[in-house]
XYZ file of C-alpha atoms in Angstrom:
455
model
C 0.169 -0.050 -0.168
C 1.042 3.154 -0.491
C 0.944 5.899 1.843
C -1.279 8.664 2.314
C 1.339 12.037 1.429
C 0.973 14.591 3.917
C -0.001 18.455 2.863
C 3.361 20.223 3.245
C 3.099 23.061 5.643
C 4.655 26.511 4.688
C 7.200 27.974 7.513
C 5.045 30.777 9.618
C 6.477 33.833 8.726
C 9.126 35.650 10.586
C 8.630 38.913 12.952
C 10.479 40.470 10.581
C 8.540 39.403 7.468
C 5.466 39.925 9.938
C 6.410 43.894 10.575
C 7.049 44.540 6.921
C 3.882 43.165 6.283
C 2.559 45.196 8.483
C 3.872 48.572 6.811
C 2.482 47.474 4.021
C -0.974 47.234 5.549
C -0.294 50.709 6.967
C 1.079 52.432 3.759
C -2.292 50.858 1.297
C -4.601 51.906 4.949
C -2.840 55.527 4.731
C -3.269 55.584 0.729
C -7.044 54.291 0.266
C -7.891 56.949 3.481
C -6.111 59.967 1.479
C -8.016 58.285 -2.005
C -11.390 58.507 -0.260
C -11.647 61.808 1.045
C -9.733 62.959 -2.348
C -12.430 62.076 -3.664
C -14.735 62.954 -1.961
C -13.266 66.294 -2.355
C -13.251 66.358 -5.861
C -16.968 64.811 -6.624
C -18.239 68.188 -3.905
C -15.937 70.172 -6.363
C -17.145 69.174 -9.792
C -21.064 68.549 -8.723
C -20.707 72.658 -6.874
C -19.030 73.378 -10.516
C -21.559 71.643 -12.541
C -24.659 73.525 -10.639
C -23.159 77.107 -10.817
C -22.507 77.174 -14.295
C -25.772 75.794 -14.778
C -27.624 78.642 -11.689
C -25.359 81.291 -13.838
C -26.948 80.352 -17.352
C -30.600 80.137 -15.871
C -30.079 83.411 -13.933
C -29.769 84.557 -17.678
C -31.817 83.233 -19.441
C -34.565 84.446 -16.720
C -33.090 87.957 -17.583
C -34.204 87.812 -21.309
C -37.230 86.019 -20.770
C -38.623 88.096 -18.143
C -37.792 91.048 -20.027
C -39.453 89.190 -23.171
C -42.838 88.872 -20.378
C -43.270 92.861 -20.145
C -42.951 92.956 -23.748
C -46.975 91.218 -24.131
C -50.264 93.167 -24.641
C -53.195 92.539 -25.274
C -55.999 93.235 -27.245
C -59.141 94.973 -26.245
C -60.548 91.152 -26.781
C -58.560 89.678 -24.031
C -55.931 88.060 -27.337
C -51.958 88.264 -26.299
C -50.780 90.741 -28.793
C -47.067 89.635 -29.548
C -46.719 92.748 -32.115
C -44.636 94.992 -30.032
C -42.627 92.154 -27.664
C -41.267 91.356 -32.432
C -41.321 94.934 -33.798
C -38.907 95.900 -29.860
C -36.981 92.986 -29.673
C -34.548 90.208 -31.676
C -35.825 87.351 -31.722
C -33.547 85.635 -33.055
C -30.356 85.351 -30.346
C -31.087 84.217 -28.045
C -34.357 82.620 -30.040
C -37.065 82.910 -27.777
C -40.176 81.041 -28.700
C -44.197 82.485 -27.683
C -46.757 79.336 -27.035
C -50.346 79.703 -26.111
C -52.195 77.473 -24.096
C -54.785 76.113 -26.788
C -57.248 74.724 -23.934
C -57.605 74.332 -20.432
C -55.190 71.638 -20.447
C -51.579 73.572 -19.071
C -49.636 70.903 -22.312
C -52.240 71.641 -25.088
C -49.471 74.172 -26.457
C -49.726 76.631 -29.857
C -46.997 78.401 -31.020
C -47.681 81.786 -31.917
C -44.641 83.259 -32.623
C -41.522 81.318 -33.315
C -37.158 82.517 -35.016
C -37.801 83.025 -37.927
C -33.542 82.510 -37.390
C -32.160 81.499 -34.800
C -28.762 81.408 -33.504
C -29.708 78.911 -31.728
C -31.546 76.273 -34.244
C -33.566 73.354 -31.946
C -36.579 70.821 -33.464
C -39.412 72.305 -32.325
C -40.422 69.225 -29.939
C -38.274 70.266 -27.748
C -39.365 73.269 -27.281
C -42.987 71.956 -26.813
C -41.819 69.005 -23.793
C -39.765 72.665 -21.909
C -43.503 74.568 -22.322
C -45.151 71.579 -21.320
C -43.080 70.868 -18.568
C -43.481 74.321 -17.477
C -47.389 74.597 -17.693
C -48.194 71.789 -15.492
C -45.610 73.233 -12.871
C -46.682 76.874 -13.111
C -43.165 77.587 -12.442
C -40.227 77.786 -14.332
C -38.454 75.150 -16.096
C -35.021 74.939 -17.500
C -33.857 71.870 -18.983
C -29.898 70.720 -20.793
C -31.072 69.513 -24.410
C -29.225 68.818 -28.317
C -29.468 71.079 -31.186
C -30.361 69.908 -34.188
C -25.840 70.285 -35.334
C -24.728 68.458 -31.569
C -23.780 71.046 -29.603
C -24.624 71.492 -25.936
C -27.536 73.865 -24.810
C -29.394 75.479 -22.197
C -33.468 75.610 -22.540
C -35.643 77.454 -20.628
C -39.288 77.575 -20.591
C -41.118 81.046 -18.399
C -44.800 80.187 -18.207
C -47.107 83.859 -17.699
C -51.017 84.627 -17.048
C -53.498 86.691 -17.316
C -53.723 89.509 -16.336
C -57.175 88.904 -13.953
C -56.626 85.085 -13.534
C -57.240 84.126 -10.485
C -54.149 82.162 -8.406
C -55.498 78.553 -9.641
C -56.512 79.097 -13.144
C -53.490 77.727 -15.381
C -50.967 80.036 -17.060
C -51.617 81.535 -20.420
C -48.638 80.851 -21.965
C -45.275 80.240 -22.072
C -42.038 81.495 -23.072
C -38.904 79.928 -24.727
C -35.122 80.432 -24.604
C -31.909 78.718 -25.508
C -28.640 79.199 -24.991
C -25.755 77.937 -25.895
C -23.792 76.410 -23.316
C -20.460 74.233 -25.077
C -17.964 77.106 -23.224
C -19.325 76.194 -20.220
C -19.854 72.419 -20.728
C -15.361 71.996 -22.390
C -14.727 74.508 -18.582
C -16.520 71.723 -16.458
C -15.158 68.855 -18.461
C -11.613 71.478 -18.067
C -12.297 70.754 -14.493
C -13.158 68.304 -14.726
C -9.874 66.484 -15.603
C -7.973 69.017 -14.091
C -9.183 67.484 -10.048
C -8.396 63.873 -11.571
C -5.527 64.388 -12.344
C -4.544 66.418 -9.517
C -6.864 63.746 -6.844
C -4.554 60.717 -9.023
C -1.118 62.624 -8.039
C -1.979 63.488 -4.681
C -3.648 59.971 -4.401
C 0.068 58.888 -5.277
C 2.198 61.458 -2.919
C -0.202 60.192 0.221
C 0.509 56.720 -0.858
C 4.090 57.536 -0.691
C 3.907 59.313 1.897
C 2.210 56.644 4.482
C 5.213 54.347 2.740
C 7.975 57.097 4.611
C 6.006 57.357 7.562
C 5.098 53.566 7.759
C 8.950 53.076 7.363
C 9.102 55.220 10.270
C 6.803 53.565 12.792
C 8.125 50.213 12.543
C 11.345 50.984 12.215
C 11.667 50.692 16.679
C 10.624 47.445 16.480
C 12.895 46.856 13.251
C 15.999 47.610 15.395
C 14.570 45.518 18.128
C 13.882 43.253 16.169
C 17.668 43.697 14.773
C 19.009 43.569 18.319
C 17.583 40.382 19.162
C 18.559 38.202 16.258
C 21.991 39.467 16.725
C 21.829 38.390 20.141
C 20.935 34.824 19.503
C 23.650 35.422 16.540
C 25.895 36.045 19.439
C 25.085 33.946 22.211
C 24.928 31.091 19.520
C 27.761 31.929 17.730
C 30.498 32.318 20.835
C 28.427 29.235 23.164
C 28.623 27.106 20.529
C 32.431 26.458 21.182
C 33.188 25.856 24.904
C 29.897 23.522 25.121
C 30.849 21.230 22.553
C 34.557 21.386 24.293
C 32.353 20.720 27.721
C 31.004 17.990 26.215
C 33.742 16.017 24.817
C 35.488 16.639 28.327
C 32.976 14.826 29.668
C 33.051 12.243 27.499
C 37.104 12.084 27.936
C 36.787 12.021 31.657
C 33.363 8.973 31.509
C 36.088 7.270 29.533
C 38.672 7.516 32.390
C 40.871 8.613 29.702
C 42.292 11.801 31.856
C 42.929 12.676 35.342
C 40.382 13.763 37.687
C 42.027 16.825 39.014
C 42.818 18.333 34.767
C 39.388 17.564 34.248
C 38.444 19.730 36.888
C 40.821 22.645 35.830
C 39.538 22.311 32.895
C 35.768 22.246 33.545
C 36.398 25.587 35.608
C 38.248 27.260 33.620
C 35.741 26.683 30.989
C 33.221 27.824 32.725
C 35.013 30.955 33.494
C 35.071 31.166 30.268
C 31.148 30.905 29.026
C 30.051 33.376 31.821
C 32.734 35.797 30.655
C 31.170 35.336 27.416
C 27.350 35.023 29.330
C 28.500 37.912 31.061
C 29.233 39.988 27.723
C 26.310 39.536 25.874
C 23.923 39.959 28.273
C 26.221 43.534 28.976
C 25.799 44.503 24.864
C 22.258 43.668 25.005
C 21.106 45.890 27.521
C 23.793 48.855 26.284
C 22.205 48.301 22.745
C 18.511 47.962 23.966
C 18.429 51.302 25.600
C 17.773 48.999 29.056
C 21.147 50.122 30.378
C 20.711 53.587 31.095
C 23.577 56.120 31.130
C 24.101 57.960 34.326
C 27.204 60.651 34.039
C 28.604 61.840 36.504
C 31.654 62.892 37.746
C 33.720 60.103 38.684
C 37.757 59.653 39.259
C 39.311 58.007 36.560
C 42.616 57.349 37.389
C 41.246 55.681 41.428
C 38.668 53.160 38.640
C 41.721 52.334 36.328
C 44.255 51.415 39.355
C 41.088 49.076 41.213
C 40.207 47.205 37.497
C 44.224 46.725 36.850
C 44.360 45.653 40.370
C 41.368 43.410 39.980
C 41.998 41.565 36.651
C 46.549 41.121 37.790
C 45.178 40.131 41.006
C 42.730 36.955 38.428
C 43.915 33.259 38.899
C 44.839 32.178 35.256
C 46.979 36.333 34.606
C 49.294 35.284 38.217
C 49.487 32.138 36.782
C 51.082 33.388 33.453
C 53.082 36.167 35.148
C 50.993 39.123 33.241
C 51.904 42.374 34.440
C 50.301 45.561 34.362
C 51.851 49.155 35.331
C 49.348 51.573 35.514
C 50.995 55.397 36.050
C 47.290 58.281 36.285
C 47.443 60.815 37.128
C 44.900 62.710 39.214
C 41.491 63.113 36.469
C 38.079 63.759 36.587
C 36.107 62.939 33.833
C 31.480 62.783 33.370
C 30.586 59.776 32.814
C 29.046 56.954 34.047
C 31.029 54.113 36.226
C 29.918 50.620 36.188
C 29.785 51.388 32.537
C 33.737 52.925 32.447
C 34.410 50.117 34.622
C 33.131 47.336 31.803
C 35.140 49.418 29.454
C 38.627 49.800 30.822
C 38.038 45.562 32.416
C 37.327 44.528 28.737
C 40.077 47.265 27.384
C 42.377 44.994 29.840
C 40.826 42.140 29.598
C 42.103 41.667 25.308
C 45.720 43.257 25.973
C 46.067 40.773 28.897
C 44.846 37.520 25.646
C 45.845 38.900 22.645
C 48.494 41.688 23.977
C 52.021 39.042 23.915
C 53.344 36.762 22.326
C 52.663 32.985 23.138
C 54.451 31.065 25.845
C 55.934 35.050 27.424
C 53.516 37.066 30.083
C 51.992 40.588 29.356
C 53.666 43.408 30.091
C 50.681 46.515 30.031
C 51.294 49.755 30.504
C 48.018 52.498 31.407
C 48.251 55.364 31.005
C 45.901 57.650 32.417
C 45.825 62.136 31.760
C 44.277 65.206 33.918
C 42.109 65.871 29.657
C 40.651 62.554 30.262
C 42.186 60.105 28.319
C 43.255 56.982 28.737
C 45.963 55.006 26.920
C 46.085 50.880 26.852
C 49.465 49.810 25.592
C 50.361 46.280 24.918
C 53.869 45.042 23.437
C 52.233 41.978 22.150
C 52.532 41.392 18.353
C 50.555 44.763 17.109
C 46.792 45.081 15.242
C 46.307 42.525 12.211
C 46.178 44.836 8.864
C 43.114 42.641 7.991
C 41.009 44.142 11.168
C 41.970 48.036 11.144
C 38.525 49.105 10.091
C 36.632 46.838 11.706
C 37.984 46.349 14.985
C 35.753 47.502 17.051
C 32.626 45.588 16.021
C 31.508 42.466 17.508
C 32.437 39.157 16.450
C 35.087 41.197 12.589
C 36.479 37.725 11.966
C 40.184 37.414 10.854
C 43.133 36.115 10.434
C 46.612 35.823 12.343
C 47.241 37.308 15.592
C 47.332 40.274 18.032
C 44.263 42.684 19.684
C 40.964 40.725 18.781
C 41.982 37.532 17.435
C 40.972 34.727 19.659
C 43.346 32.473 19.065
C 46.978 33.753 18.826
C 49.205 32.909 16.119
C 46.488 30.741 14.972
C 45.322 32.234 11.400
C 41.674 32.721 12.099
C 40.123 34.653 15.005
C 37.446 37.050 16.298
C 37.452 40.390 18.146
C 34.357 38.729 20.353
C 32.089 42.075 22.274
C 35.353 43.225 24.341
C 36.298 46.418 22.433
C 32.843 47.032 20.456
C 31.375 47.203 24.078
C 34.174 48.980 24.997
C 33.068 50.693 21.810
C 29.750 51.639 22.980
C 30.310 52.821 25.799
C 32.670 55.500 25.547
C 29.634 57.092 22.071
C 27.524 56.302 25.192
C 29.335 58.823 27.400
C 29.953 61.445 24.591
C 34.026 60.186 24.016
C 35.597 57.744 21.724
C 37.818 54.968 21.615
C 40.916 54.917 19.063
C 43.198 51.879 18.524
C 46.635 52.099 16.823
C 50.616 50.610 16.790
C 52.311 51.528 19.773
C 55.317 52.440 20.509
C 56.765 48.882 22.049
C 55.717 47.004 19.201
C 52.258 46.313 19.865
C 48.852 47.989 19.499
C 47.713 51.112 21.901
C 43.937 52.174 22.491
C 43.004 55.180 23.830
C 40.186 55.822 25.674
C 39.166 59.458 25.514
C 36.229 60.806 28.079
C 34.880 64.284 28.664
C 35.645 66.338 31.223
C 33.634 68.241 33.843
C 33.374 72.164 32.720
C 36.016 74.724 34.483
C-alpha cells in the first residue's frame, strides 16, 4: 500500500516579515483613507461647478425672458398681442418662442411666435416639451438638451398668466428661450480633468508619504528585532565552541582517559570563560536595547583604573601566567557612567592581557591616565592585524593572524568578540571616543577619551 502523503505546511512568517507586512498594510490603509477623502472632495467640487454654471446660465435666460415678458400685450378682446415684442426685441438671438395654451389642459400648446433665423436651432419638439413641463408646474423650468447640430444647449421655459387670472388658473402661455452651453460645458470638462489628475497625483503622493511614515513607525520594531536576532546569533556563535568542549571533556572523563584533577581545572576554565561570555552578551544586549541607562556623573578615572587593574592582575589565570599591568595615573575627573566605564576599562585590559603578548611570554601592559580624560592601554604584543584595522570594534569580526582581537593568537583565524565593541559603545554613549593605533613598543595601543566636567 502506498502511504498517504501529508500536505506540506508552509513555514510561519518571521517576526521581521510580519512587521514588514504590517508596514505594507499601514501604507495601503493610509493611501486608501487619503484617496477616499480626496475623491469625496473632488466629487463635491465637480458637482458644485456643474450646478454653478447652470445657475449662472439660467439666471441670464430668466432675465431675457422676464424682459421679453414685459413686452407682451393684450388687445381689447383679451387676446395676446406679440407685435410689440416682435418689433422691439431681436427674437433670433437668443431665440425666443412664444407658446399659448390652446385649451383647459396646460399641455395643449401651440406656437404663437417663433424666431425666423435662430442663432441656436433646436427642434420644435424640444421647445414644446420644455413649455409643457413649465405649464404643468406653473413655474420656470430649465433643461439640458442638444441643438440640431449636436451642440449642448440650455432650454429655459417661463410660464405667464393673464392679468385677470386667479390663483388656481392655468398659465396663458409659456416663453421658451435657449442658449449655447458648449463653452460652459467645456470649462466644466477641463475642471473635471484637472481635478481628476490632481486627485490621482495627490493619492500617489499620499501613498509615498504613507510608506515613508509607516517605515518610520515600524523602524523601532525592526531595530529591536535586529538586536534580538543579533543577540541570538552572538550567543549561538560563541557558546557553541565551549559547550562542545565541555561535552567532549565530560565524555573523556567518563571513559577515564584523563586525570580527574586536570578535568576539573579545564572544566573550571571553560565555566569561567562561558560566564564572562554570557556576561558580555547580556551587557551588550542591555546597552543596545537602552535597558542600561547611561548615568553620567563626575568620576575619578585614575582611581577606577587602578582598582580595575588590581582586580585583573590578581585573577588566578593572570597571576599564574605572570602578566603585569603598570599604571601611571594623574588625578583625573571625567563625566561618565561609573559602571559602564569600569566595564570598558576591564574589557580593554582583558583584551591586552589575552592578545597583547607572544605565546608563552607574560604580558606587559602599560596604562596611563592624563588629566584631560585620556586613558591609554598599550601592550608589547604582535600589534594590530591589518585585516581588522577598519572593523576592530565590530562584534565578532573575524580575521586571520594574531594580535588584539584574535581569539587564538597565532592560530590563523579568530574574532574580535564582544569586549572591544562594548568598550567602543561605552565611549560613544558617554560622549567620548575609542581609537586603536600601533604602540611605541611594537604592540597595540588603545586610547579611550572621556569628557571632563566644565571648568
